[in-house]
PDB file of C-alpha atoms in Angstrom:
ATOM      1  CA  MET A   1     134.751 111.670  81.109  1.00 45.00           C
ATOM      2  CA  THR A   2     136.900 113.826  79.464  1.00 68.00           C
ATOM      3  CA  GLY A   3     138.609 117.067  80.800  1.00 76.00           C
ATOM      4  CA  PRO A   4     138.771 120.749  79.535  1.00 85.00           C
ATOM      5  CA  GLN A   5     139.540 121.423  76.097  1.00 90.00           C
ATOM      6  CA  THR A   6     141.485 124.472  76.870  1.00 93.00           C
ATOM      7  CA  VAL A   7     142.977 126.021  79.904  1.00 95.00           C
ATOM      8  CA  ARG A   8     144.756 129.991  80.898  1.00 96.00           C
ATOM      9  CA  LEU A   9     148.546 129.966  79.324  1.00 96.00           C
ATOM     10  CA  ASP A  10     149.969 131.246  83.165  1.00 95.00           C
ATOM     11  CA  LEU A  11     147.974 127.814  84.650  1.00 96.00           C
ATOM     12  CA  TRP A  12     149.333 125.183  81.921  1.00 96.00           C
ATOM     13  CA  LEU A  13     152.856 126.741  82.518  1.00 96.00           C
ATOM     14  CA  TRP A  14     152.759 126.086  86.154  1.00 96.00           C
ATOM     15  CA  SER A  15     150.845 122.713  85.944  1.00 95.00           C
ATOM     16  CA  ALA A  16     153.593 121.686  83.487  1.00 95.00           C
ATOM     17  CA  ARG A  17     156.313 122.429  85.323  1.00 95.00           C
ATOM     18  CA  LEU A  18     157.993 124.996  83.069  1.00 94.00           C
ATOM     19  CA  MET A  19     157.646 128.033  85.546  1.00 94.00           C
ATOM     20  CA  PRO A  20     158.007 127.422  88.956  1.00 94.00           C
ATOM     21  CA  THR A  21     154.721 129.819  90.079  1.00 95.00           C
ATOM     22  CA  ARG A  22     151.977 131.114  88.765  1.00 95.00           C
ATOM     23  CA  SER A  23     152.984 134.734  88.612  1.00 95.00           C
ATOM     24  CA  ALA A  24     155.821 134.488  87.498  1.00 95.00           C
ATOM     25  CA  ALA A  25     154.031 132.483  84.564  1.00 95.00           C
ATOM     26  CA  THR A  26     152.174 135.430  84.083  1.00 96.00           C
ATOM     27  CA  ALA A  27     155.587 138.495  84.480  1.00 95.00           C
ATOM     28  CA  ALA A  28     156.695 136.238  81.722  1.00 95.00           C
ATOM     29  CA  CYS A  29     153.878 136.814  79.567  1.00 94.00           C
ATOM     30  CA  ARG A  30     153.637 140.492  80.231  1.00 95.00           C
ATOM     31  CA  ALA A  31     157.435 141.104  79.786  1.00 94.00           C
ATOM     32  CA  GLY A  32     157.224 139.262  76.196  1.00 94.00           C
ATOM     33  CA  HIS A  33     158.728 136.341  76.470  1.00 95.00           C
ATOM     34  CA  VAL A  34     156.012 133.831  75.703  1.00 96.00           C
ATOM     35  CA  ARG A  35     154.513 132.986  72.240  1.00 96.00           C
ATOM     36  CA  ARG A  36     151.846 131.313  71.432  1.00 96.00           C
ATOM     37  CA  ASN A  37     152.193 129.944  68.032  1.00 94.00           C
ATOM     38  CA  GLY A  38     153.994 132.642  66.837  1.00 91.00           C
ATOM     39  CA  ALA A  39     152.641 135.597  67.766  1.00 94.00           C
ATOM     40  CA  PRO A  40     153.224 137.153  71.822  1.00 93.00           C
ATOM     41  CA  THR A  41     150.181 136.068  74.289  1.00 94.00           C
ATOM     42  CA  LYS A  42     148.606 137.214  77.531  1.00 95.00           C
ATOM     43  CA  ALA A  43     148.541 134.776  80.712  1.00 94.00           C
ATOM     44  CA  ALA A  44     144.626 135.116  80.402  1.00 95.00           C
ATOM     45  CA  GLN A  45     144.722 133.908  76.700  1.00 95.00           C
ATOM     46  CA  ARG A  46     143.545 130.209  76.432  1.00 95.00           C
ATOM     47  CA  ILE A  47     145.764 127.430  74.965  1.00 95.00           C
ATOM     48  CA  ALA A  48     144.570 123.912  73.286  1.00 94.00           C
ATOM     49  CA  VAL A  49     146.091 120.555  72.345  1.00 94.00           C
ATOM     50  CA  GLY A  50     148.851 121.215  69.618  1.00 94.00           C
ATOM     51  CA  ASP A  51     149.704 124.753  70.132  1.00 95.00           C
ATOM     52  CA  GLU A  52     153.420 125.448  70.098  1.00 96.00           C
ATOM     53  CA  LEU A  53     154.843 127.755  73.081  1.00 96.00           C
ATOM     54  CA  ARG A  54     157.980 129.493  72.745  1.00 96.00           C
ATOM     55  CA  LEU A  55     159.541 130.557  76.409  1.00 95.00           C
ATOM     56  CA  ARG A  56     162.815 132.612  76.365  1.00 92.00           C
ATOM     57  CA  SER A  57     164.894 132.752  79.321  1.00 86.00           C
ATOM     58  CA  PRO A  58     168.286 133.920  79.714  1.00 81.00           C
ATOM     59  CA  GLY A  59     170.538 131.832  77.672  1.00 77.00           C
ATOM     60  CA  ARG A  60     167.849 129.458  76.356  1.00 85.00           C
ATOM     61  CA  GLU A  61     164.833 129.438  74.417  1.00 91.00           C
ATOM     62  CA  ARG A  62     162.519 126.359  74.909  1.00 93.00           C
ATOM     63  CA  ILE A  63     159.837 125.384  72.096  1.00 96.00           C
ATOM     64  CA  VAL A  64     157.265 122.901  73.199  1.00 96.00           C
ATOM     65  CA  VAL A  65     153.815 121.783  71.686  1.00 97.00           C
ATOM     66  CA  VAL A  66     150.669 120.987  73.932  1.00 96.00           C
ATOM     67  CA  THR A  67     149.824 117.861  74.066  1.00 95.00           C
ATOM     68  CA  ARG A  68     147.636 116.980  76.971  1.00 94.00           C
ATOM     69  CA  ILE A  69     146.087 120.472  78.782  1.00 95.00           C
ATOM     70  CA  LEU A  70     146.246 120.389  83.126  1.00 93.00           C
ATOM     71  CA  THR A  71     144.320 122.556  85.070  1.00 92.00           C
ATOM     72  CA  THR A  72     146.496 121.366  88.251  1.00 94.00           C
ATOM     73  CA  ARG A  73     150.251 121.016  89.290  1.00 94.00           C
ATOM     74  CA  VAL A  74     150.878 117.554  88.883  1.00 93.00           C
ATOM     75  CA  GLY A  75     154.562 115.419  89.022  1.00 94.00           C
ATOM     76  CA  TYR A  76     157.342 115.767  86.798  1.00 93.00           C
ATOM     77  CA  PRO A  77     156.946 112.192  84.965  1.00 94.00           C
ATOM     78  CA  VAL A  78     153.549 113.409  84.311  1.00 94.00           C
ATOM     79  CA  ALA A  79     153.722 116.932  83.364  1.00 95.00           C
ATOM     80  CA  ARG A  80     156.847 115.706  80.958  1.00 94.00           C
ATOM     81  CA  GLU A  81     153.826 114.153  78.788  1.00 94.00           C
ATOM     82  CA  ALA A  82     151.786 117.084  78.571  1.00 94.00           C
ATOM     83  CA  TYR A  83     154.819 118.248  76.385  1.00 96.00           C
ATOM     84  CA  GLU A  84     156.956 117.471  73.879  1.00 96.00           C
ATOM     85  CA  ASP A  85     160.150 119.796  73.673  1.00 94.00           C
ATOM     86  CA  HIS A  86     161.320 120.852  70.552  1.00 94.00           C
ATOM     87  CA  SER A  87     164.157 123.272  72.086  1.00 91.00           C
ATOM     88  CA  PRO A  88     167.656 123.617  70.731  1.00 88.00           C
ATOM     89  CA  GLU A  89     170.515 122.106  72.466  1.00 85.00           C
ATOM     90  CA  PRO A  90     171.408 124.662  75.414  1.00 75.00           C
ATOM     91  CA  PRO A  91     174.831 126.226  74.512  1.00 70.00           C
ATOM     92  CA  GLN A  92     177.833 124.339  76.080  1.00 72.00           C
ATOM     93  CA  GLN A  93     179.235 125.216  79.226  1.00 66.00           C
ATOM     94  CA  LEU A  94     183.059 126.126  79.811  1.00 58.00           C
ATOM     95  CA  ALA A  95     184.941 122.791  79.528  1.00 62.00           C
ATOM     96  CA  ALA A  96     187.119 123.454  82.841  1.00 66.00           C
ATOM     97  CA  ALA A  97     186.474 125.899  85.686  1.00 68.00           C
ATOM     98  CA  PRO A  98     189.320 128.246  85.982  1.00 66.00           C
ATOM     99  CA  PRO A  99     192.105 127.109  88.667  1.00 68.00           C
ATOM    100  CA  ARG A 100     191.558 127.760  91.643  1.00 75.00           C
ATOM    101  CA  ARG A 101     194.044 128.753  95.069  1.00 74.00           C
ATOM    102  CA  GLU A 102     194.570 125.553  97.375  1.00 83.00           C
ATOM    103  CA  PRO A 103     192.954 126.792 100.923  1.00 86.00           C
ATOM    104  CA  GLY A 104     195.796 127.667 103.244  1.00 84.00           C
ATOM    105  CA  THR A 105     198.287 128.645 100.879  1.00 84.00           C
ATOM    106  CA  GLY A 106     197.926 132.286 102.580  1.00 86.00           C
ATOM    107  CA  ARG A 107     197.839 135.532 100.092  1.00 88.00           C
ATOM    108  CA  PRO A 108     198.395 134.894  96.405  1.00 86.00           C
ATOM    109  CA  THR A 109     201.900 136.943  95.435  1.00 89.00           C
ATOM    110  CA  LYS A 110     202.467 140.135  93.665  1.00 91.00           C
ATOM    111  CA  ARG A 111     203.347 137.888  90.718  1.00 91.00           C
ATOM    112  CA  GLU A 112     200.540 135.539  91.440  1.00 87.00           C
ATOM    113  CA  ARG A 113     198.260 137.904  91.442  1.00 87.00           C
ATOM    114  CA  ARG A 114     199.132 139.427  88.260  1.00 88.00           C
ATOM    115  CA  ALA A 115     198.879 135.912  86.262  1.00 86.00           C
ATOM    116  CA  LEU A 116     195.524 135.473  87.320  1.00 82.00           C
ATOM    117  CA  ASP A 117     194.380 138.997  86.619  1.00 85.00           C
ATOM    118  CA  ARG A 118     195.784 138.164  82.756  1.00 84.00           C
ATOM    119  CA  LEU A 119     193.778 135.202  83.211  1.00 81.00           C
ATOM    120  CA  ARG A 120     190.904 136.493  84.117  1.00 78.00           C
ATOM    121  CA  GLY A 121     190.885 139.436  81.534  1.00 77.00           C
ATOM    122  CA  ARG A 122     191.658 142.054  84.114  1.00 75.00           C
ATOM    123  CA  ASP A 123     195.571 142.635  82.859  1.00 68.00           C
ATOM    124  CA  GLU A 124     195.126 146.395  82.453  1.00 65.00           C
ATOM    125  CA  ASP A 125     197.151 148.366  84.918  1.00 60.00           C
ATOM    126  CA  PRO A 126     195.156 151.169  86.613  1.00 59.00           C
ATOM    127  CA  ARG A 127     197.977 153.179  87.060  1.00 60.00           C
ATOM    128  CA  ARG A 128     198.719 153.592  83.369  1.00 54.00           C
TER     129      ARG A 128
END
């Protein structure tokens, strides 16, 4: 028994766990954040094995090649086998978190507040 050869794009994105909901997949297609083989696509277009999908999200682009057709949502290990991920590495995060005051030390003094403002890039005095 063989499964279907094609499936709707929004259904596959949801089934492969690349989108949290099917309506989110549809909205991403409508907004132009999903491309199929380099061209903008609609949620109802049929995809097949071998299609390249590019998904844009804030700060990241995912490039996946369909290797298996899914019609129902499956667990992550099975879903991960349904595509090959060719995405570039995500951008690096900040190496260290900005310094924070210890709890219970009270409010910062004027001098400490100005130093924190300079650190955060808000060093302009509003009175000037």
